[in-house]
Structures are given as structure tokens and as C-alpha cells.
mmCIF file of C-alpha atoms in Angstrom:
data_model
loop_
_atom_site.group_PDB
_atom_site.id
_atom_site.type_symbol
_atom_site.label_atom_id
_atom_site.label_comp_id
_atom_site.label_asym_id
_atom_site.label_seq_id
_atom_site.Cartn_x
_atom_site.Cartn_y
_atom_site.Cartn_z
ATOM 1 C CA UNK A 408 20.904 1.811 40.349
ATOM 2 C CA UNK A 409 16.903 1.919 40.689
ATOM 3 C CA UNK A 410 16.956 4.758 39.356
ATOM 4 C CA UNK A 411 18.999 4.509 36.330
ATOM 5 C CA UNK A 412 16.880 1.511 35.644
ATOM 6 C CA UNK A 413 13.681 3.719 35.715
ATOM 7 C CA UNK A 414 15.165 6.539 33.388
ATOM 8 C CA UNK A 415 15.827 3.659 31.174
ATOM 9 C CA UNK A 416 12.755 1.651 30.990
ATOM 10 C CA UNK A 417 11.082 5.255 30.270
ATOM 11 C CA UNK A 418 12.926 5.892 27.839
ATOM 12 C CA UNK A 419 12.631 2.846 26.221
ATOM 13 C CA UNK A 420 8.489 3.418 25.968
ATOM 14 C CA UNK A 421 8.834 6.928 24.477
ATOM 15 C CA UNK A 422 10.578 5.164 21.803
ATOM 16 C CA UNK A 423 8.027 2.503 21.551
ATOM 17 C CA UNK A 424 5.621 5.430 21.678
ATOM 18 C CA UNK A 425 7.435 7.454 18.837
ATOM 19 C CA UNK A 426 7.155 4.304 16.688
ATOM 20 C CA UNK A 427 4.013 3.317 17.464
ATOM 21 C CA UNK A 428 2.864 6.926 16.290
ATOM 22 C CA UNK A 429 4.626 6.585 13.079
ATOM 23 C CA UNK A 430 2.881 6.145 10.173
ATOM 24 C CA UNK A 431 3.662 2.732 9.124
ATOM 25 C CA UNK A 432 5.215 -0.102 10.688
ATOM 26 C CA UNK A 433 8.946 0.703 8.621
ATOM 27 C CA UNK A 434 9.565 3.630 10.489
ATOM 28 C CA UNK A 435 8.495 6.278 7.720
ATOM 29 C CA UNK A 436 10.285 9.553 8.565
ATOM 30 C CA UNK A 437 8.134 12.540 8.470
ATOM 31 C CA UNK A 438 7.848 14.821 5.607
ATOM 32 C CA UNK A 439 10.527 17.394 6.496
ATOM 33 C CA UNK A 440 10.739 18.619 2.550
ATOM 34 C CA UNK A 441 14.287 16.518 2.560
ATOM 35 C CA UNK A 442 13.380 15.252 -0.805
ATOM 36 C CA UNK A 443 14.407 11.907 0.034
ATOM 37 C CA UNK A 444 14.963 9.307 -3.066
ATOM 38 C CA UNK A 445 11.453 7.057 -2.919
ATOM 39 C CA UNK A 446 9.645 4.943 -5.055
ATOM 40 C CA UNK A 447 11.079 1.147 -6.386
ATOM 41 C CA UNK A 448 14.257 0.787 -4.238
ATOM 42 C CA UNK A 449 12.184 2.116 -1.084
ATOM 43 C CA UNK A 450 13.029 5.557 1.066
ATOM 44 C CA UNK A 451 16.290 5.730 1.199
ATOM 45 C CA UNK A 452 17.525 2.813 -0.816
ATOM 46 C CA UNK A 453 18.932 1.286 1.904
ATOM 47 C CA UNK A 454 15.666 -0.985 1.809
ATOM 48 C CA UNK A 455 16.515 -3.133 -0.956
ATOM 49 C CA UNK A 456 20.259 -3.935 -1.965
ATOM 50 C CA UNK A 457 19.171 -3.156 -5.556
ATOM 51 C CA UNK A 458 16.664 -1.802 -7.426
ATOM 52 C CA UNK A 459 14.784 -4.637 -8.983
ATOM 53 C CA UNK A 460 12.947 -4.037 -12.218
ATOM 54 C CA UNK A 461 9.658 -6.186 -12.891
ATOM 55 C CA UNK A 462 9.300 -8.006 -16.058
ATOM 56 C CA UNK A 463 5.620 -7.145 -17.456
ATOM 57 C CA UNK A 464 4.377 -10.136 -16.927
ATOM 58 C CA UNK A 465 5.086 -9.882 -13.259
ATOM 59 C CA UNK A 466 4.189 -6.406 -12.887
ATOM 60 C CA UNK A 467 0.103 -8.037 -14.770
ATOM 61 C CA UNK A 468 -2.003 -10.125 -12.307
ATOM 62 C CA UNK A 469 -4.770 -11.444 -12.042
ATOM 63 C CA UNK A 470 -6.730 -12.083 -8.933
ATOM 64 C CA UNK A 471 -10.660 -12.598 -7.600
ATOM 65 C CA UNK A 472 -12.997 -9.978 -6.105
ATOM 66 C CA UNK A 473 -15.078 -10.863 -3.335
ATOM 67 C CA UNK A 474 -18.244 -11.290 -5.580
ATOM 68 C CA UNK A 475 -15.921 -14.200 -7.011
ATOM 69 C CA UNK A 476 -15.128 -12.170 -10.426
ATOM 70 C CA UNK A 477 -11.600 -12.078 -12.021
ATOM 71 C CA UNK A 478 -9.523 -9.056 -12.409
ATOM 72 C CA UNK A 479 -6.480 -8.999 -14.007
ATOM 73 C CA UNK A 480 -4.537 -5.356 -13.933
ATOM 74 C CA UNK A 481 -3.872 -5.469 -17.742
ATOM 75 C CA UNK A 482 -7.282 -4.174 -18.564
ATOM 76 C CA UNK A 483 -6.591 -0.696 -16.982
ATOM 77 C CA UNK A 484 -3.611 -0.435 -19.385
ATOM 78 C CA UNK A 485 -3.711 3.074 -21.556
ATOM 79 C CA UNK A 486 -7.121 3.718 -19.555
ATOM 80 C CA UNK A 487 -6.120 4.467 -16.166
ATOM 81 C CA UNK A 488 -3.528 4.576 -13.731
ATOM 82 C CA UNK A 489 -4.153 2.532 -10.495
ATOM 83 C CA UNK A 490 -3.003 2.302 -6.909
ATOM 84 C CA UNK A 491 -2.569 -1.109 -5.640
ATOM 85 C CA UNK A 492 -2.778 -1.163 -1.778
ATOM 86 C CA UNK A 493 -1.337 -4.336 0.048
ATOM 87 C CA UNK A 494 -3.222 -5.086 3.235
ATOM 88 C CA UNK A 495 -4.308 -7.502 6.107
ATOM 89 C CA UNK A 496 -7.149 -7.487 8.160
ATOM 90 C CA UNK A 497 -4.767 -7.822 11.356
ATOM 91 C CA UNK A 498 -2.829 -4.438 10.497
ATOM 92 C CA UNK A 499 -3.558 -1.632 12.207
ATOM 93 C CA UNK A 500 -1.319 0.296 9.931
ATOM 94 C CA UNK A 501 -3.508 -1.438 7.116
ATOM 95 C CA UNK A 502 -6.961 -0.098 8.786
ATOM 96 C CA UNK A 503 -5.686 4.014 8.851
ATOM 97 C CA UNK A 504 -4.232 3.379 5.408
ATOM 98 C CA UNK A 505 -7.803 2.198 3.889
ATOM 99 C CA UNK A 506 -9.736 4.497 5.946
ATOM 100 C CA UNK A 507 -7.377 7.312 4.626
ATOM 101 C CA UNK A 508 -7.957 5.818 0.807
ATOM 102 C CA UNK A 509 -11.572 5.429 1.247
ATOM 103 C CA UNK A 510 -12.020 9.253 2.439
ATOM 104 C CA UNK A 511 -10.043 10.297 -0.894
ATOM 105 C CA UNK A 512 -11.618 7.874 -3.536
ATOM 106 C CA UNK A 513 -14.000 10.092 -4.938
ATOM 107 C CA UNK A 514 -11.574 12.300 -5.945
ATOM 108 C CA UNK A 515 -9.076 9.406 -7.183
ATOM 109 C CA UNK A 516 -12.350 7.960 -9.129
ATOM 110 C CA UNK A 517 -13.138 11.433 -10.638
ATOM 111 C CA UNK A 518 -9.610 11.477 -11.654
ATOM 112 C CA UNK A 519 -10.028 7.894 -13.460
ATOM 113 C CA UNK A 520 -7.542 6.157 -11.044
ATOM 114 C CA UNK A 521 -8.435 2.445 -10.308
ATOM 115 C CA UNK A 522 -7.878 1.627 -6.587
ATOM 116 C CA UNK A 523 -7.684 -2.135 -5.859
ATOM 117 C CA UNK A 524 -6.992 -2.973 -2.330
ATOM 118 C CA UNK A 525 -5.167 -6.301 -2.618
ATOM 119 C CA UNK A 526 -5.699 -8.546 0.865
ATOM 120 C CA UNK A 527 -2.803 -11.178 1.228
ATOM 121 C CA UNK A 528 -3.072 -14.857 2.536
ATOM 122 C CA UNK A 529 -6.262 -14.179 4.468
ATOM 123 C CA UNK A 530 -9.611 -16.147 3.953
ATOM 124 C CA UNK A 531 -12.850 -14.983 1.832
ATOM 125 C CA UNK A 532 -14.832 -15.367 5.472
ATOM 126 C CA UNK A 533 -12.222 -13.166 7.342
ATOM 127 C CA UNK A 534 -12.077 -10.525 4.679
ATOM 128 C CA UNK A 535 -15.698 -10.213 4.386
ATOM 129 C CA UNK A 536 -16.000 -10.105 7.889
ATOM 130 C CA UNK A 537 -13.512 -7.362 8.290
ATOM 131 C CA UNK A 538 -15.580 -5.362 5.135
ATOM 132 C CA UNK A 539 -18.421 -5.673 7.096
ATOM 133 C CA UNK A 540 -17.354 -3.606 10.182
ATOM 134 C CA UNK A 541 -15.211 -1.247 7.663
ATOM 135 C CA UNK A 542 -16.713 -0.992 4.200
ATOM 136 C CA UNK A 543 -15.102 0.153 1.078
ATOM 137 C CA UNK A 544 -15.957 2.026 -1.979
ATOM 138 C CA UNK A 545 -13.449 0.020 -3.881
ATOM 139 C CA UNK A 546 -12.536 -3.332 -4.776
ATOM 140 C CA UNK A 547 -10.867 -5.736 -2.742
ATOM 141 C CA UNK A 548 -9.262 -8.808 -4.451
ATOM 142 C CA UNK A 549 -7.571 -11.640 -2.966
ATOM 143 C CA UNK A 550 -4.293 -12.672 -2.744
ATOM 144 C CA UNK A 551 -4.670 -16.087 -1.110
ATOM 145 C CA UNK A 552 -0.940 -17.561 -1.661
ATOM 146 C CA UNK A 553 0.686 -14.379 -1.900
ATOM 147 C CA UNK A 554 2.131 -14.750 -4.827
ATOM 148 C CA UNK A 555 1.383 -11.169 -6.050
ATOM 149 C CA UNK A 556 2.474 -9.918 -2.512
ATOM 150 C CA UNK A 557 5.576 -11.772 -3.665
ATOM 151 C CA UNK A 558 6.028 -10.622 -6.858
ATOM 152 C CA UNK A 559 6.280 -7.014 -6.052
ATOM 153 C CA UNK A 560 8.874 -7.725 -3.175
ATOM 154 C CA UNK A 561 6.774 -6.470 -0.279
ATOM 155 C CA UNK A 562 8.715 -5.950 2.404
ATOM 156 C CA UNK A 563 5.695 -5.329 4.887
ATOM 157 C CA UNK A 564 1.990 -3.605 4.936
ATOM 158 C CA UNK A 565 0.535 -1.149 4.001
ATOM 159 C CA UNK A 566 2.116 -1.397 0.930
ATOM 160 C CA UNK A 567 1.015 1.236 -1.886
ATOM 161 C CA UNK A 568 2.132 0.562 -5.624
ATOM 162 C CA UNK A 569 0.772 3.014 -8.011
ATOM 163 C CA UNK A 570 1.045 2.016 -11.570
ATOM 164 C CA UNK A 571 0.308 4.774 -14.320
ATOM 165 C CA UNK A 572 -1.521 4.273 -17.865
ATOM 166 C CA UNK A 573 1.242 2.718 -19.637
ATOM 167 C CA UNK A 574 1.484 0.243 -16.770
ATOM 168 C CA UNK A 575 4.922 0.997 -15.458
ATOM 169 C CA UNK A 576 5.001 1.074 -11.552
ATOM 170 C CA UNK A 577 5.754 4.635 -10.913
ATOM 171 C CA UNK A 578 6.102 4.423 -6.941
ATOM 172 C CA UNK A 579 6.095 1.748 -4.246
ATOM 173 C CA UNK A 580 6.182 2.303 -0.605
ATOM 174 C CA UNK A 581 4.644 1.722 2.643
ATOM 175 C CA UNK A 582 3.014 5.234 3.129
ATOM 176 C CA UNK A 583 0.705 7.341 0.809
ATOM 177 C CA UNK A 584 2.395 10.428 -1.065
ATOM 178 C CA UNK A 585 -0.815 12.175 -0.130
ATOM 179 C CA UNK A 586 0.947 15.896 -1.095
ATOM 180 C CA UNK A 587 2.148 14.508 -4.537
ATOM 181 C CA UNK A 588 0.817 11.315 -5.905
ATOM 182 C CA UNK A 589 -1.544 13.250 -8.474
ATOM 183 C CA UNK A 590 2.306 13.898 -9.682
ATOM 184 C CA UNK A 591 2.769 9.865 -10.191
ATOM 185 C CA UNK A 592 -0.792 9.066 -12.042
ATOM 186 C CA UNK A 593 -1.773 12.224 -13.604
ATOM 187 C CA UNK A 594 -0.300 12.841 -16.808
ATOM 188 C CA UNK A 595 0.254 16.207 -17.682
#
């Protein structure tokens, strides 16, 4: 009986291993070139029981930088597409997904995309204490009530939303396209 109790209890932690080593916290399944259905209604639709559809002025937002100014998403409408990355400070998930972002932005900004890394119900202090052990080369704005967290229907962090020029959200999910998402912002 020992025993079976040890097999067990191992197996349990190479399952908690498995998942911690997965790339978000919702269990994103690796890239096996399935072609799963992603984007609005999540990666398999089983994530949402229906595929809501934002009205525009829930999709527009606007929010305050850390340097206290106000930007609202509109103004990047037929200029550029943007990526919108939900984060805390106390996600670990969050930390590999801007570190990941911050290595790519020159490319993104070459490409005219607008990243905005949106923090949700933290404090000014905590996130500029976090941006001071891990700067960015984008902005950060501040979701203090998560009502823009809300609005979207985040289900968790990271949460990337990338919106193209005509401001239509394109894609929404908790890991980064990286093979493809020039194929959601980049018209053609």
C-alpha cells in the first residue's frame, strides 16, 4: 500500500511539473501544427460558452501611463495595429511573457505595431517598483479597477489582445502567436 501511495504522489508532481512548464497558467497545448480554432472564443472554444463580440466603445479605452499621461487606444486607429498585453507584477507567466515582448519590440516598432502592456488592479508604487528591476521599452498603463481587464473578458494572465488598424480585435489569448502574429497585424 506504501508503495502504491509513492507511485502516486510521483505521479502527481510530474503533472504539477508538466504544468508548471507550460507556457501559461491555462494549460496552452504545444504547437503540434493541429491548427486549432484560436483567437475571440479562446483555443478550443470550449473557453467561453459563446463568442462574445465587443461593441466599439468597449473594445476603445482609455487609461494612464506611469508618467501620469492619458492614452486612449482610439488614436492608433487606421495608424497602427497594437498588441495589448494583460499583466501583474505577481505572475510569473506575466514576467516570461514581457521579457519575451521586450526582446521582439524592435522589430514590432519597426513594423509600426503599438505595444501597451496593460497592468491590472496593482498600485503606481508596485508597478514602478517591478519596472525598476525589469524595464521596458514600451508603455505600461494602468488598469487600477480593472475595468478594461473586464471588458475584454479576461479569463486569466498573460493575456495578449492584438487589435489591427481598423481597430477590430483580431486575436485574444493567453500565449503569443510568435510563428504567425505578423499574419494578425500586418496587412498585406
Amino acid at each position: 500500500m506504501k508503495m502504491v501511495k509513492k507511485i502516486c504522489a510521483a505521479g502527481l508532481v510530474m503533472v504539477g511539473i508538466l504544468f508548471a512548464s507550460s507556457s501559461t497558467v491555462n494549460l496552452v497545448p504545444l504547437d503540434l501544427g493541429l491548427n486549432l480554432p484560436v483567437g475571440r472564443s479562446g483555443l478550443t472554444e470550449l473557453a467561453f460558452a459563446q463568442d462574445v463580440v465587443l461593441a466599439e466603445e468597449e473594445i476603445n479605452f482609455s487609461l494612464y501611463d506611469l508618467s501620469g499621461d492619458k492614452i486612449t487606444l482610439s488614436k492608433f486607429r487606421n495608424k497602427n495595429p497594437a498588441i495589448l498585453l494583460f499583466w501583474t507584477t505577481w505572475c510569473p507567466f506575466c514576467l516570461q511573457a514581457l521579457r519575451n515582448l521586450n526582446k521582439i519590440y524592435p522589430s514590432l516598432a519597426s513594423d509600426n505595431i503599438t505595444v501597451l502592456a496593460i497592468n491590472i488592479q496593482e498600485s503606481e508604487l508596485k508597478v514602478s517598483k517591478f519596472l525598476k528591476r525589469n524595464p521596458l521599452l514600451f508603455k505600461v498603463l494602468l488598469d487600477s479597477d480593472a475595468s478594461v481587464a473586464y471588458s475584454y473578458g479576461l479569463i486569466g494572465v498573460p493575456t495578449f489582445v492584438f487589435i489591427d488598424k481598423k481597430g477590430e480585435i483580431v486575436f485574444q489569448d493567453n500565449y503569443f502567436p510568435q510563428r504567425n502574429y505578423k499574419d494578425y497585424l500586418i496587412e498585406k
